[in-house]
Tab-separated table of C-alpha atoms and ligand atoms in Angstrom:
chain	number	residue	atom	x	y	z
A	1	MET	CA	-44.382	-31.218	-2.237
A	2	GLY	CA	-42.703	-34.582	-0.189
A	3	THR	CA	-40.250	-33.520	2.927
A	4	ASP	CA	-37.687	-35.856	0.893
A	5	THR	CA	-38.070	-34.118	-2.999
A	6	PRO	CA	-35.243	-32.940	-3.478
A	7	ARG	CA	-35.409	-28.456	-4.194
A	8	HIS	CA	-34.254	-28.016	-7.861
A	9	ILE	CA	-32.693	-25.232	-8.787
A	10	THR	CA	-31.857	-23.573	-12.816
A	11	LEU	CA	-28.487	-22.107	-14.128
A	12	ILE	CA	-27.415	-20.109	-16.745
A	13	GLY	CA	-24.080	-20.754	-17.679
A	14	ALA	CA	-21.271	-23.479	-16.643
A	15	GLY	CA	-18.068	-20.777	-16.024
A	16	LEU	CA	-16.265	-20.124	-13.762
A	17	ALA	CA	-19.075	-19.503	-11.236
A	18	GLY	CA	-21.439	-21.738	-12.469
A	19	ALA	CA	-19.415	-24.684	-12.738
A	20	LEU	CA	-18.492	-23.627	-8.753
A	21	LEU	CA	-22.664	-23.665	-7.758
A	22	ALA	CA	-23.260	-26.331	-8.704
A	23	THR	CA	-21.515	-28.328	-7.069
A	24	LEU	CA	-22.024	-26.810	-3.688
A	25	MET	CA	-25.424	-27.056	-4.361
A	26	ALA	CA	-25.663	-30.928	-5.384
A	27	ARG	CA	-23.380	-32.159	-2.681
A	28	ALA	CA	-25.864	-29.925	-0.021
A	29	GLY	CA	-28.648	-32.260	-1.511
A	30	TRP	CA	-30.285	-30.427	-4.524
A	31	ARG	CA	-31.306	-31.636	-7.848
A	32	VAL	CA	-29.263	-29.112	-10.497
A	33	ASP	CA	-29.670	-28.406	-13.665
A	34	VAL	CA	-27.548	-26.056	-15.278
A	35	PHE	CA	-27.743	-25.526	-19.148
A	36	GLU	CA	-24.595	-23.739	-20.556
A	37	LYS	CA	-24.619	-21.951	-24.536
A	38	ARG	CA	-21.109	-23.947	-25.695
A	39	GLY	CA	-20.104	-26.798	-26.167
A	40	ASP	CA	-18.225	-29.614	-23.976
A	41	PRO	CA	-15.057	-28.479	-23.425
A	42	ARG	CA	-13.822	-31.423	-22.426
A	43	VAL	CA	-14.734	-32.821	-25.479
A	44	GLN	CA	-14.284	-29.922	-28.120
A	45	GLY	CA	-11.745	-28.238	-26.489
A	46	TYR	CA	-11.767	-24.837	-24.279
A	47	ALA	CA	-13.308	-21.715	-26.189
A	48	GLY	CA	-12.825	-19.145	-23.350
A	49	GLY	CA	-12.217	-16.312	-25.718
A	50	ARG	CA	-10.138	-14.193	-22.526
A	51	SER	CA	-7.805	-14.208	-19.508
A	52	ILE	CA	-5.775	-16.958	-20.965
A	53	ASN	CA	-4.534	-17.419	-16.806
A	54	LEU	CA	-5.944	-16.030	-14.339
A	55	ALA	CA	-4.571	-15.216	-10.378
A	56	LEU	CA	-6.473	-17.719	-7.271
A	57	THR	CA	-6.396	-15.983	-3.571
A	58	GLU	CA	-7.348	-16.726	-0.678
A	59	ARG	CA	-11.261	-15.454	-0.979
A	60	GLY	CA	-11.701	-18.487	-3.937
A	61	ARG	CA	-9.871	-21.015	-2.420
A	62	HIS	CA	-11.840	-21.341	0.168
A	63	ALA	CA	-14.644	-21.128	-2.032
A	64	LEU	CA	-13.707	-24.548	-3.234
A	65	ARG	CA	-12.629	-25.773	-0.168
A	66	MET	CA	-15.632	-25.482	0.963
A	67	ALA	CA	-17.003	-28.407	-2.571
A	68	ASP	CA	-14.046	-30.320	-1.988
A	69	ALA	CA	-11.998	-28.536	-5.314
A	70	ASP	CA	-9.331	-26.479	-3.680
A	71	ASP	CA	-6.374	-30.376	-3.818
A	72	ALA	CA	-7.707	-30.913	-7.859
A	73	VAL	CA	-7.000	-26.705	-8.590
A	74	MET	CA	-3.991	-27.271	-7.041
A	75	ARG	CA	-1.876	-29.001	-8.384
A	76	GLN	CA	-2.278	-27.521	-12.237
A	77	ALA	CA	-1.626	-24.282	-9.830
A	78	VAL	CA	1.332	-21.679	-10.019
A	79	MET	CA	2.920	-19.467	-7.118
A	80	MET	CA	3.266	-15.826	-7.187
A	81	ARG	CA	4.824	-14.642	-4.396
A	82	GLY	CA	5.040	-11.122	-5.802
A	83	ARG	CA	5.019	-8.411	-8.250
A	84	MET	CA	8.895	-8.965	-10.323
A	85	VAL	CA	8.820	-5.092	-11.620
A	86	HIS	CA	10.386	-4.994	-14.798
A	87	ALA	CA	11.711	-1.357	-14.849
A	88	LEU	CA	12.156	0.849	-18.439
A	89	ASP	CA	16.472	-0.171	-18.427
A	90	GLY	CA	15.429	-4.389	-17.420
A	91	ARG	CA	16.197	-3.791	-13.768
A	92	LEU	CA	14.221	-6.133	-11.881
A	93	GLN	CA	12.546	-6.124	-8.068
A	94	LEU	CA	10.552	-8.373	-6.486
A	95	GLN	CA	8.740	-6.970	-4.136
A	96	ARG	CA	6.399	-9.693	-1.792
A	97	TYR	CA	2.775	-9.329	-1.358
A	98	GLY	CA	3.520	-10.578	1.918
A	99	ARG	CA	5.318	-11.346	4.704
A	100	ASP	CA	6.496	-15.197	3.546
A	101	ASP	CA	5.723	-17.521	1.527
A	102	ALA	CA	2.016	-18.224	3.233
A	103	GLU	CA	0.891	-15.713	1.792
A	104	VAL	CA	1.122	-15.647	-1.884
A	105	ILE	CA	-1.460	-15.498	-4.590
A	106	TRP	CA	-1.682	-18.691	-8.098
A	107	SER	CA	-1.754	-18.495	-10.894
A	108	ILE	CA	-4.973	-21.060	-12.743
A	109	HIS	CA	-4.891	-21.869	-15.681
A	110	ARG	CA	-8.451	-20.425	-17.195
A	111	GLY	CA	-9.593	-23.867	-18.697
A	112	ASP	CA	-7.487	-26.259	-17.296
A	113	LEU	CA	-9.812	-24.891	-13.943
A	114	ASN	CA	-13.057	-24.420	-15.635
A	115	ILE	CA	-12.915	-28.594	-16.318
A	116	THR	CA	-12.278	-29.515	-13.183
A	117	LEU	CA	-14.989	-28.305	-11.379
A	118	LEU	CA	-17.857	-29.010	-14.641
A	119	ASP	CA	-16.053	-33.073	-13.451
A	120	LEU	CA	-16.479	-32.248	-10.049
A	121	ALA	CA	-19.990	-30.962	-10.407
A	122	GLU	CA	-21.219	-33.711	-12.244
A	123	GLN	CA	-19.397	-36.243	-9.417
A	124	ALA	CA	-21.458	-34.526	-6.851
A	125	GLY	CA	-24.998	-35.157	-9.194
A	126	ALA	CA	-25.800	-32.271	-11.648
A	127	ASN	CA	-26.716	-32.443	-15.123
A	128	ILE	CA	-25.330	-29.860	-17.624
A	129	HIS	CA	-26.682	-29.072	-21.078
A	130	PHE	CA	-24.204	-27.943	-23.260
A	131	ASP	CA	-25.445	-26.636	-26.423
A	132	ARG	CA	-28.124	-24.756	-24.585
A	133	ARG	CA	-28.314	-21.172	-24.871
A	134	LEU	CA	-30.999	-19.297	-23.023
A	135	ASP	CA	-32.469	-17.544	-25.415
A	136	ALA	CA	-36.196	-16.281	-23.678
A	137	VAL	CA	-37.909	-16.136	-20.382
A	138	ASP	CA	-41.823	-16.391	-19.136
A	139	PHE	CA	-41.457	-15.889	-15.489
A	140	ASP	CA	-44.954	-16.002	-15.491
A	141	ALA	CA	-45.434	-19.787	-16.168
A	142	ARG	CA	-41.618	-20.195	-15.537
A	143	ILE	CA	-40.684	-21.746	-18.528
A	144	ALA	CA	-37.605	-21.339	-20.005
A	145	ARG	CA	-36.621	-21.425	-24.076
A	146	PHE	CA	-32.574	-22.195	-25.571
A	147	ALA	CA	-31.859	-22.182	-28.631
A	148	ASP	CA	-29.066	-25.951	-28.890
A	149	GLY	CA	-27.444	-23.744	-32.285
A	150	GLN	CA	-28.929	-25.637	-34.857
A	151	GLY	CA	-32.248	-23.724	-34.975
A	152	GLY	CA	-34.158	-25.389	-32.338
A	153	LEU	CA	-35.485	-24.429	-29.502
A	154	HIS	CA	-36.028	-25.995	-26.455
A	155	PRO	CA	-38.833	-25.061	-23.156
A	156	VAL	CA	-37.515	-25.659	-19.891
A	157	GLY	CA	-40.111	-25.693	-17.115
A	158	PHE	CA	-37.582	-24.644	-13.647
A	159	THR	CA	-38.819	-23.280	-10.191
A	160	ALA	CA	-35.594	-20.358	-9.966
A	161	LEU	CA	-32.760	-19.437	-11.938
A	162	VAL	CA	-29.659	-17.886	-11.412
A	163	GLY	CA	-28.223	-15.665	-14.270
A	164	THR	CA	-23.818	-17.447	-13.525
A	165	ASP	CA	-24.305	-15.966	-17.237
A	166	GLY	CA	-21.312	-13.739	-16.639
A	167	ALA	CA	-21.338	-10.108	-17.881
A	168	GLY	CA	-23.132	-10.089	-20.832
A	169	SER	CA	-25.232	-11.597	-19.026
A	170	SER	CA	-29.157	-13.045	-21.506
A	171	LEU	CA	-31.017	-13.502	-18.215
A	172	ARG	CA	-30.063	-10.726	-17.244
A	173	GLY	CA	-31.572	-8.775	-20.602
A	174	ALA	CA	-34.473	-10.885	-19.388
A	175	MET	CA	-34.675	-9.644	-16.056
A	176	GLN	CA	-34.898	-6.848	-16.821
A	177	GLN	CA	-38.169	-7.185	-18.788
A	178	ARG	CA	-40.081	-8.001	-17.334
A	179	GLU	CA	-37.950	-5.394	-13.843
A	180	GLU	CA	-35.845	-2.172	-14.085
A	181	LEU	CA	-32.982	-4.012	-12.651
A	182	GLY	CA	-30.986	0.324	-12.758
A	183	GLU	CA	-28.242	-1.325	-14.631
A	184	ARG	CA	-25.531	1.315	-15.672
A	185	THR	CA	-21.587	0.428	-17.326
A	186	GLU	CA	-19.213	2.322	-17.213
A	187	PHE	CA	-16.474	0.926	-20.104
A	188	LEU	CA	-12.112	1.505	-18.896
A	189	ASP	CA	-11.524	4.045	-21.597
A	190	HIS	CA	-8.011	1.532	-21.463
A	191	SER	CA	-8.054	-2.281	-23.514
A	192	TYR	CA	-6.260	-4.866	-23.233
A	193	LYS	CA	-3.839	-7.967	-25.139
A	194	GLU	CA	-3.278	-10.750	-24.729
A	195	LEU	CA	-0.132	-12.512	-26.302
A	196	GLU	CA	2.110	-15.656	-25.456
A	197	ILE	CA	5.771	-15.717	-24.023
A	198	PRO	CA	6.318	-20.479	-25.261
A	199	PRO	CA	9.514	-22.236	-22.819
A	200	SER	CA	12.286	-22.602	-23.552
A	201	ALA	CA	14.073	-25.023	-26.065
A	202	ASP	CA	14.181	-27.333	-23.306
A	203	GLY	CA	11.173	-27.026	-22.000
A	204	ALA	CA	12.359	-24.790	-19.272
A	205	PHE	CA	9.966	-20.413	-18.067
A	206	MET	CA	11.570	-18.169	-19.778
A	207	MET	CA	11.118	-15.769	-16.246
A	208	GLU	CA	11.527	-16.238	-13.454
A	209	PRO	CA	7.799	-18.453	-12.832
A	210	ASN	CA	7.073	-17.221	-8.946
A	211	ALA	CA	6.130	-13.889	-10.115
A	212	LEU	CA	3.002	-11.769	-11.204
A	213	HIS	CA	6.105	-9.813	-13.967
A	214	ILE	CA	5.247	-6.368	-14.001
A	215	TRP	CA	5.640	-3.576	-16.437
A	216	PRO	CA	4.499	-0.470	-14.973
A	217	ARG	CA	4.849	2.015	-17.846
A	218	GLY	CA	2.430	5.079	-16.498
A	219	HIS	CA	-0.393	5.517	-18.102
A	220	TYR	CA	0.253	1.488	-19.397
A	221	MET	CA	1.398	-1.358	-18.108
A	222	CYS	CA	2.292	-5.147	-19.144
A	223	ILE	CA	1.592	-7.803	-17.352
A	224	ALA	CA	2.969	-11.780	-17.156
A	225	LEU	CA	1.565	-14.567	-15.846
A	226	PRO	CA	3.293	-17.974	-15.374
A	227	ASN	CA	1.155	-21.502	-16.305
A	228	ASP	CA	1.673	-24.380	-15.680
A	229	GLU	CA	2.732	-25.854	-18.957
A	230	ARG	CA	5.533	-23.320	-18.469
A	231	THR	CA	4.990	-20.677	-21.004
A	232	PHE	CA	3.113	-16.815	-19.884
A	233	THR	CA	0.382	-15.489	-20.889
A	234	VAL	CA	0.595	-11.896	-21.453
A	235	THR	CA	-0.791	-9.154	-20.994
A	236	LEU	CA	-0.544	-5.618	-22.820
A	237	PHE	CA	-2.959	-2.169	-21.130
A	238	LEU	CA	-3.175	0.303	-23.248
A	239	PRO	CA	-5.334	3.576	-23.419
A	240	ASN	CA	-7.923	3.528	-26.492
A	241	GLN	CA	-6.918	7.256	-28.278
A	242	GLY	CA	-3.768	9.033	-27.401
A	243	ASP	CA	-0.490	7.802	-27.259
A	244	PRO	CA	0.537	5.032	-27.625
A	245	SER	CA	-3.531	3.998	-27.169
A	246	PHE	CA	-4.910	1.267	-28.701
A	247	ALA	CA	-6.137	4.181	-32.087
A	248	SER	CA	-1.720	4.703	-33.193
A	249	VAL	CA	-1.285	1.100	-31.682
A	250	ARG	CA	-2.798	-0.765	-35.101
A	251	ASN	CA	-1.556	-4.118	-36.340
A	252	GLY	CA	1.994	-6.437	-35.182
A	253	ARG	CA	4.180	-3.989	-36.971
A	254	GLU	CA	3.516	-1.199	-34.529
A	255	ALA	CA	2.892	-3.414	-31.387
A	256	LYS	CA	6.426	-4.907	-32.179
A	257	ALA	CA	8.428	-1.752	-32.611
A	258	LEU	CA	6.409	0.376	-29.261
A	259	PHE	CA	7.734	-2.996	-27.237
A	260	LEU	CA	11.244	-2.543	-28.557
A	261	ARG	CA	10.623	1.172	-27.227
A	262	ASP	CA	8.789	0.000	-23.188
A	263	PHE	CA	9.263	-3.277	-22.660
A	264	ALA	CA	12.514	-4.217	-24.598
A	265	ASP	CA	12.839	-6.791	-22.757
A	266	ALA	CA	9.933	-8.367	-23.193
A	267	VAL	CA	10.984	-8.859	-27.116
A	268	PRO	CA	12.743	-11.963	-27.237
A	269	LEU	CA	11.043	-13.740	-25.025
A	270	ILE	CA	7.743	-13.188	-27.576
A	271	PRO	CA	8.795	-15.048	-31.555
A	272	GLU	CA	5.317	-14.612	-32.323
A	273	LEU	CA	4.688	-10.906	-30.735
A	274	GLU	CA	3.230	-9.818	-34.547
A	275	ARG	CA	1.485	-12.817	-35.303
A	276	ASP	CA	-0.564	-12.592	-32.195
A	277	TRP	CA	-0.752	-9.235	-32.085
A	278	ASP	CA	-2.895	-9.562	-35.377
A	279	ALA	CA	-4.946	-12.584	-34.489
A	280	ASN	CA	-5.805	-11.715	-30.878
A	281	PRO	CA	-8.784	-9.679	-29.913
A	282	THR	CA	-8.472	-6.878	-28.364
A	283	GLY	CA	-10.909	-6.788	-24.672
A	284	LEU	CA	-13.096	-4.443	-23.038
A	285	LEU	CA	-13.046	-3.860	-20.079
A	286	ALA	CA	-15.698	-2.672	-17.710
A	287	THR	CA	-17.756	-2.490	-14.661
A	288	LEU	CA	-20.998	-3.145	-14.599
A	289	TYR	CA	-23.544	-2.220	-11.761
A	290	LEU	CA	-27.190	-2.874	-10.734
A	291	ASP	CA	-29.426	-1.680	-7.722
A	292	ARG	CA	-30.836	-4.795	-7.691
A	293	TRP	CA	-29.580	-8.761	-7.826
A	294	HIS	CA	-33.077	-10.342	-8.117
A	295	LEU	CA	-36.569	-10.458	-8.803
A	296	GLY	CA	-38.683	-12.570	-6.173
A	297	ASP	CA	-37.929	-15.774	-5.823
A	298	ARG	CA	-38.113	-16.383	-9.814
A	299	ALA	CA	-34.088	-15.297	-10.712
A	300	VAL	CA	-31.185	-14.398	-9.071
A	301	LEU	CA	-27.942	-12.788	-10.940
A	302	LEU	CA	-24.425	-13.625	-9.128
A	303	GLY	CA	-20.364	-13.442	-10.688
A	304	ASP	CA	-19.614	-11.769	-13.265
A	305	ALA	CA	-23.417	-11.159	-14.339
A	306	ALA	CA	-24.375	-9.371	-11.232
A	307	HIS	CA	-20.899	-6.868	-10.886
A	308	ALA	CA	-18.883	-7.318	-13.676
A	309	MET	CA	-14.929	-5.723	-12.941
A	310	VAL	CA	-11.580	-4.672	-14.694
A	311	PRO	CA	-9.250	-7.072	-13.805
A	312	PHE	CA	-6.421	-4.999	-11.689
A	313	HIS	CA	-6.794	-6.890	-8.394
A	314	GLY	CA	-7.707	-10.477	-9.549
A	315	GLN	CA	-10.681	-10.350	-7.915
A	316	GLY	CA	-13.433	-10.884	-10.485
A	317	MET	CA	-12.896	-14.775	-9.983
A	318	ASN	CA	-12.919	-15.070	-6.082
A	319	CYS	CA	-15.900	-11.990	-5.530
A	320	ALA	CA	-17.454	-14.130	-7.704
A	321	PHE	CA	-16.713	-18.196	-5.233
A	322	GLU	CA	-17.616	-16.270	-2.521
A	323	ASP	CA	-21.194	-14.932	-4.298
A	324	CYS	CA	-21.304	-18.423	-4.885
A	325	VAL	CA	-20.935	-19.401	-0.135
A	326	SER	CA	-23.021	-16.984	0.605
A	327	LEU	CA	-25.974	-18.053	-2.380
A	328	ALA	CA	-25.567	-21.859	-0.977
A	329	HIS	CA	-25.718	-21.188	2.868
A	330	HIS	CA	-28.514	-18.565	2.044
A	331	LEU	CA	-30.432	-20.998	-0.527
A	332	GLN	CA	-29.773	-23.854	2.419
A	333	ALA	CA	-30.784	-21.515	6.128
A	334	SER	CA	-34.333	-20.454	4.799
A	335	SER	CA	-37.110	-22.665	2.529
A	336	ASP	CA	-38.548	-18.848	0.706
A	337	LEU	CA	-36.248	-18.373	-2.597
A	338	ALA	CA	-37.504	-14.645	-2.103
A	339	GLN	CA	-36.019	-14.524	1.112
A	340	ALA	CA	-33.234	-16.242	0.606
A	341	PHE	CA	-32.092	-13.905	-2.492
A	342	ALA	CA	-32.672	-11.146	-0.928
A	343	ALA	CA	-30.498	-12.115	1.820
A	344	PHE	CA	-27.614	-12.984	-0.692
A	345	GLU	CA	-28.082	-9.560	-2.215
A	346	ALA	CA	-28.299	-7.791	0.674
A	347	GLU	CA	-25.018	-8.942	2.350
A	348	ARG	CA	-23.018	-9.689	-1.326
A	349	LYS	CA	-23.927	-5.903	-2.862
A	350	PRO	CA	-21.619	-3.611	-0.752
A	351	ASN	CA	-19.307	-5.801	-0.984
A	352	ALA	CA	-19.266	-5.916	-4.882
A	353	LEU	CA	-18.831	-2.448	-5.274
A	354	ALA	CA	-15.945	-2.161	-2.687
A	355	ILE	CA	-13.945	-4.376	-4.633
A	356	GLN	CA	-15.040	-2.802	-8.151
A	357	GLU	CA	-13.863	0.238	-6.169
A	358	MET	CA	-10.589	-1.133	-5.867
A	359	ALA	CA	-10.277	-2.999	-8.787
A	360	LEU	CA	-9.969	0.256	-9.960
A	361	GLU	CA	-8.028	1.787	-8.179
A	362	ASN	CA	-5.455	-0.968	-9.068
A	363	TYR	CA	-4.531	0.015	-12.656
A	364	VAL	CA	-3.505	3.377	-10.708
A	365	GLU	CA	-0.914	1.483	-8.361
A	366	MET	CA	-0.571	-1.365	-11.664
A	367	ARG	CA	0.428	1.300	-13.567
A	368	ASP	CA	2.487	4.080	-12.188
A	369	LYS	CA	2.744	4.218	-8.497
A	370	VAL	CA	4.757	0.452	-7.873
A	371	ASP	CA	8.682	1.289	-8.616
A	372	ASP	CA	7.650	4.864	-7.417
A	373	SER	CA	9.905	5.775	-4.081
A	374	GLY	CA	7.057	7.584	-2.177
A	375	PHE	CA	5.978	4.209	-2.989
A	376	LEU	CA	7.604	1.904	-2.134
A	377	LEU	CA	8.251	4.444	1.431
A	378	GLN	CA	5.106	4.001	1.867
A	379	ARG	CA	5.356	-0.213	1.935
A	380	GLU	CA	8.020	-0.012	4.162
A	381	LEU	CA	6.272	1.232	6.323
A	382	GLU	CA	2.778	0.500	6.457
A	383	LEU	CA	5.097	-3.410	6.609
A	384	ALA	CA	7.213	-2.221	9.688
A	385	LEU	CA	2.772	-1.041	11.422
A	386	GLN	CA	2.104	-5.032	10.117
A	387	GLN	CA	4.531	-6.234	12.522
A	388	ARG	CA	4.270	-3.331	15.112
A	389	HIS	CA	0.465	-4.187	15.049
A	390	PRO	CA	-0.747	-7.463	13.731
A	391	GLN	CA	-4.510	-6.701	15.064
A	392	ARG	CA	-5.068	-3.504	13.782
A	393	PHE	CA	-2.599	-2.768	10.249
A	394	VAL	CA	-2.537	-5.843	8.161
A	395	PRO	CA	-2.151	-3.398	4.451
A	396	HIS	CA	-4.192	-3.666	2.254
A	397	TYR	CA	-2.977	-6.747	-0.639
A	398	ALA	CA	-3.143	-8.813	2.237
A	399	MET	CA	-6.807	-7.911	3.112
A	400	VAL	CA	-8.376	-8.852	-0.417
A	401	SER	CA	-5.968	-11.284	-0.928
A	402	PHE	CA	-4.898	-13.469	1.646
A	403	MET	CA	-8.254	-12.716	4.029
A	404	ARG	CA	-11.672	-12.848	3.935
A	405	ILE	CA	-12.370	-9.832	5.668
A	406	PRO	CA	-15.902	-8.601	3.738
A	407	TYR	CA	-14.651	-5.831	1.664
A	408	ALA	CA	-15.988	-2.895	1.755
A	409	VAL	CA	-14.297	-3.290	6.016
A	410	ALA	CA	-11.123	-4.025	4.155
A	411	GLN	CA	-12.170	-0.276	1.185
A	412	HIS	CA	-12.778	1.515	4.285
A	413	ARG	CA	-9.118	0.756	6.404
A	414	SER	CA	-7.711	0.508	2.968
A	415	HIS	CA	-8.722	4.121	2.508
A	416	VAL	CA	-8.027	5.138	6.748
A	417	GLN	CA	-4.677	2.835	6.527
A	418	ARG	CA	-3.026	4.623	3.538
A	419	ASP	CA	-4.246	8.138	4.429
A	420	LEU	CA	-2.260	7.445	7.601
A	421	LEU	CA	0.963	6.163	6.437
A	422	VAL	CA	1.251	9.238	3.429
A	423	ARG	CA	0.927	11.448	6.004
A	424	HIS	CA	3.718	10.432	8.283
A	425	THR	CA	6.170	9.966	5.230
A	426	ALA	CA	5.459	13.326	3.425
A	427	GLY	CA	8.723	15.422	2.866
A	428	ARG	CA	11.512	11.913	3.771
A	429	THR	CA	13.088	9.749	2.178
A	430	SER	CA	13.364	7.277	4.439
A	431	LEU	CA	11.570	5.868	7.640
A	432	GLU	CA	15.122	6.439	10.155
A	433	GLY	CA	14.031	9.506	13.339
A	434	ILE	CA	10.370	9.163	12.461
A	435	ASP	CA	7.858	9.759	15.809
A	436	TRP	CA	6.957	5.978	15.848
A	437	ALA	CA	5.070	7.403	19.373
A	438	ALA	CA	2.183	9.690	17.143
A	439	ILE	CA	2.109	6.763	14.605
A	440	ASP	CA	1.271	4.735	16.849
A	441	ALA	CA	-0.918	6.740	18.418
A	442	ASP	CA	-2.616	7.397	15.571
A	443	VAL	CA	-2.874	3.452	14.287
A	444	HIS	CA	-4.531	3.362	17.893
A	445	ALA	CA	-6.610	5.792	17.806
A	446	LEU	CA	-8.004	5.344	14.572
A	447	LEU	CA	-8.332	1.613	13.244
A	448	PRO	CA	-9.816	-0.570	16.085
A	449	THR	CA	-8.698	-4.423	15.758
A	450	LEU	CA	-9.873	-6.627	13.111
A	451	GLU	CA	-11.513	-9.204	14.976
A	452	ASP	CA	-14.452	-5.725	16.587
A	453	ALA	CA	-14.539	-4.277	13.087
A	454	VAL	CA	-15.512	-7.812	11.502
A	455	ALA	CA	-17.878	-8.381	14.700
B	501	FAD	P1	-17.701	-16.509	-16.745
B	501	FAD	O1	-17.112	-16.866	-16.635
B	501	FAD	O2	-17.822	-14.725	-18.231
B	501	FAD	O3	-18.904	-17.725	-17.269
B	501	FAD	C1	-20.213	-17.790	-18.183
B	501	FAD	C2	-19.986	-18.591	-18.453
B	501	FAD	O4	-22.212	-18.408	-19.051
B	501	FAD	C3	-19.658	-19.237	-20.064
B	501	FAD	O5	-19.713	-20.014	-19.995
B	501	FAD	C4	-20.396	-18.635	-20.624
B	501	FAD	O6	-20.302	-19.186	-22.248
B	501	FAD	C5	-22.385	-18.322	-20.001
B	501	FAD	N1	-23.338	-18.135	-21.123
B	501	FAD	C6	-23.455	-16.528	-21.420
B	501	FAD	N2	-24.417	-16.072	-21.395
B	501	FAD	C7	-25.314	-17.316	-21.493
B	501	FAD	C8	-26.392	-17.899	-22.716
B	501	FAD	N3	-26.917	-16.787	-22.666
B	501	FAD	N4	-27.413	-19.144	-21.956
B	501	FAD	C9	-26.275	-19.729	-21.431
B	501	FAD	N5	-24.325	-19.589	-21.226
B	501	FAD	C10	-24.234	-18.075	-21.511
B	501	FAD	N6	-10.573	-12.736	-12.105
B	501	FAD	C11	-10.176	-12.904	-11.029
B	501	FAD	O7	-10.062	-13.630	-9.619
B	501	FAD	N7	-8.793	-13.018	-10.985
B	501	FAD	C12	-7.688	-12.226	-12.425
B	501	FAD	O8	-7.501	-13.401	-12.065
B	501	FAD	C13	-9.046	-12.090	-13.508
B	501	FAD	N8	-8.060	-11.975	-13.996
B	501	FAD	C14	-8.484	-11.224	-15.515
B	501	FAD	C15	-8.420	-10.696	-16.957
B	501	FAD	C16	-9.424	-10.667	-17.871
B	501	FAD	C17	-8.165	-9.657	-18.889
B	501	FAD	C18	-10.233	-10.582	-17.584
B	501	FAD	C19	-11.625	-10.113	-18.253
B	501	FAD	C20	-10.891	-10.686	-16.021
B	501	FAD	C21	-10.394	-11.560	-15.206
B	501	FAD	N9	-10.858	-11.580	-13.836
B	501	FAD	C22	-10.308	-12.228	-12.982
B	501	FAD	C23	-12.109	-11.781	-13.890
B	501	FAD	C24	-12.823	-12.950	-14.189
B	501	FAD	O9	-12.421	-13.640	-15.473
B	501	FAD	C25	-14.237	-13.444	-13.956
B	501	FAD	O10	-15.584	-11.973	-12.841
B	501	FAD	C26	-15.025	-14.491	-14.295
B	501	FAD	O11	-14.755	-15.150	-15.345
B	501	FAD	C27	-16.341	-13.815	-13.210
B	501	FAD	O12	-17.392	-15.956	-13.364
B	501	FAD	P2	-18.013	-15.709	-14.232
B	501	FAD	O13	-19.101	-17.095	-14.175
B	501	FAD	O14	-19.633	-14.683	-13.353
B	501	FAD	O15	-17.942	-15.877	-15.413
């Protein structure tokens, strides 16, 4: 192969990660082919089927900047400053995520984001083949077979395959047939349903737009994220069994009764609650673990295909975007594909596991803790310690959402910090008279500066 021949890579799936990775690789001079089972959303309309909008945070934005995609994406984003907590009696409380508007997260529309990234991938030179579902792979002959939905099958040669085909990855299935990947899926015993808050008659947002709204109710909760067309997407997370649950709330009429009892202030805002409930599917939630993400120099998985997670930290896409930057980096750094895939897996697997675990933990925090007085006192101490020790004590949410320190480091430090907050607030109702000298000594003893921690 001449040195001028562009290197070639084949991606399976042109969803969020696939479209971003295609852009990164094409811009780096690679020949990129992407095969997507759905039709082109720019022609047929977006058929996402789940989670209409997503929280975008610094990790994802950094990856978008690497692909020069940030400006285009941010034009459609709505800022969320914090959680707007809706109490049972309708009282509202805004809990800021960060210190000021430099520390916020963004709500983006999945379909718009996907279309923006597809445009950029094509502009960068990637070839996207729509209506091509991966059907089977011959790893020895390096031939992948795609179905076109009309009964046709298309064999295509490849150098290496990247699985960006999401949680139900077909490439993962094909790899698993060839070699044991150690796949394990743990379903959460909670599921979700999406509903919509339309704009008001004069086209305005019906609630405060610059917030992620939460109705915490102990074992279950509702959230709502703004869309730039002035709607909100509401998601109810509910257990599968018990009362209330998806077993006890069986149709739109019963859902309306639950909302009238537990989310009363939301009811007038969701005019089609009953109809949407009956029409929209109930989504399952699961965490996917794999022992191995790659097959020699022939195939590698990333994003949800490698490590799908529950959505409670709003990090699945952000993590998938970080994967894309990491894989692009390792592919550029080594001419040996097997080595690049192995280095990528070694870097990302511990971090994916950390955010999977933190996402599970965050469900309990969101549905049960955000309106708890002990939690709020811990949060007050957390902010005070951040001011006293900005290099050492960075709140958990900030490490995950406003920074790019590895998830595994953020997880470890968060556990140390949480333990410290719980110990020093135990039995207290305020921070008055607290022993700052003892706490400062603890911070110094237990938390190296962040720079040292990631060096
Ligand atoms: P996907 O986006 O699922 O894309 C996979 C693509 O592959 C699709 O286009 C699909 O059509 C295609 N495909 C599938 N099979 C084949 C095949 N056989 N052949 C060819 N193509 C195929 N993440 C966040 O960061 N923030 C959030 O706020 C957030 N909220 C969420 C809320 C909910 C309710 C859910 C369920 C998820 C949420 N996530 C969030 C997670 C996020 O949706 C995923 O992590 C992200 O979509 C993963 O991107 P991906 O490209 O790996 O997979």
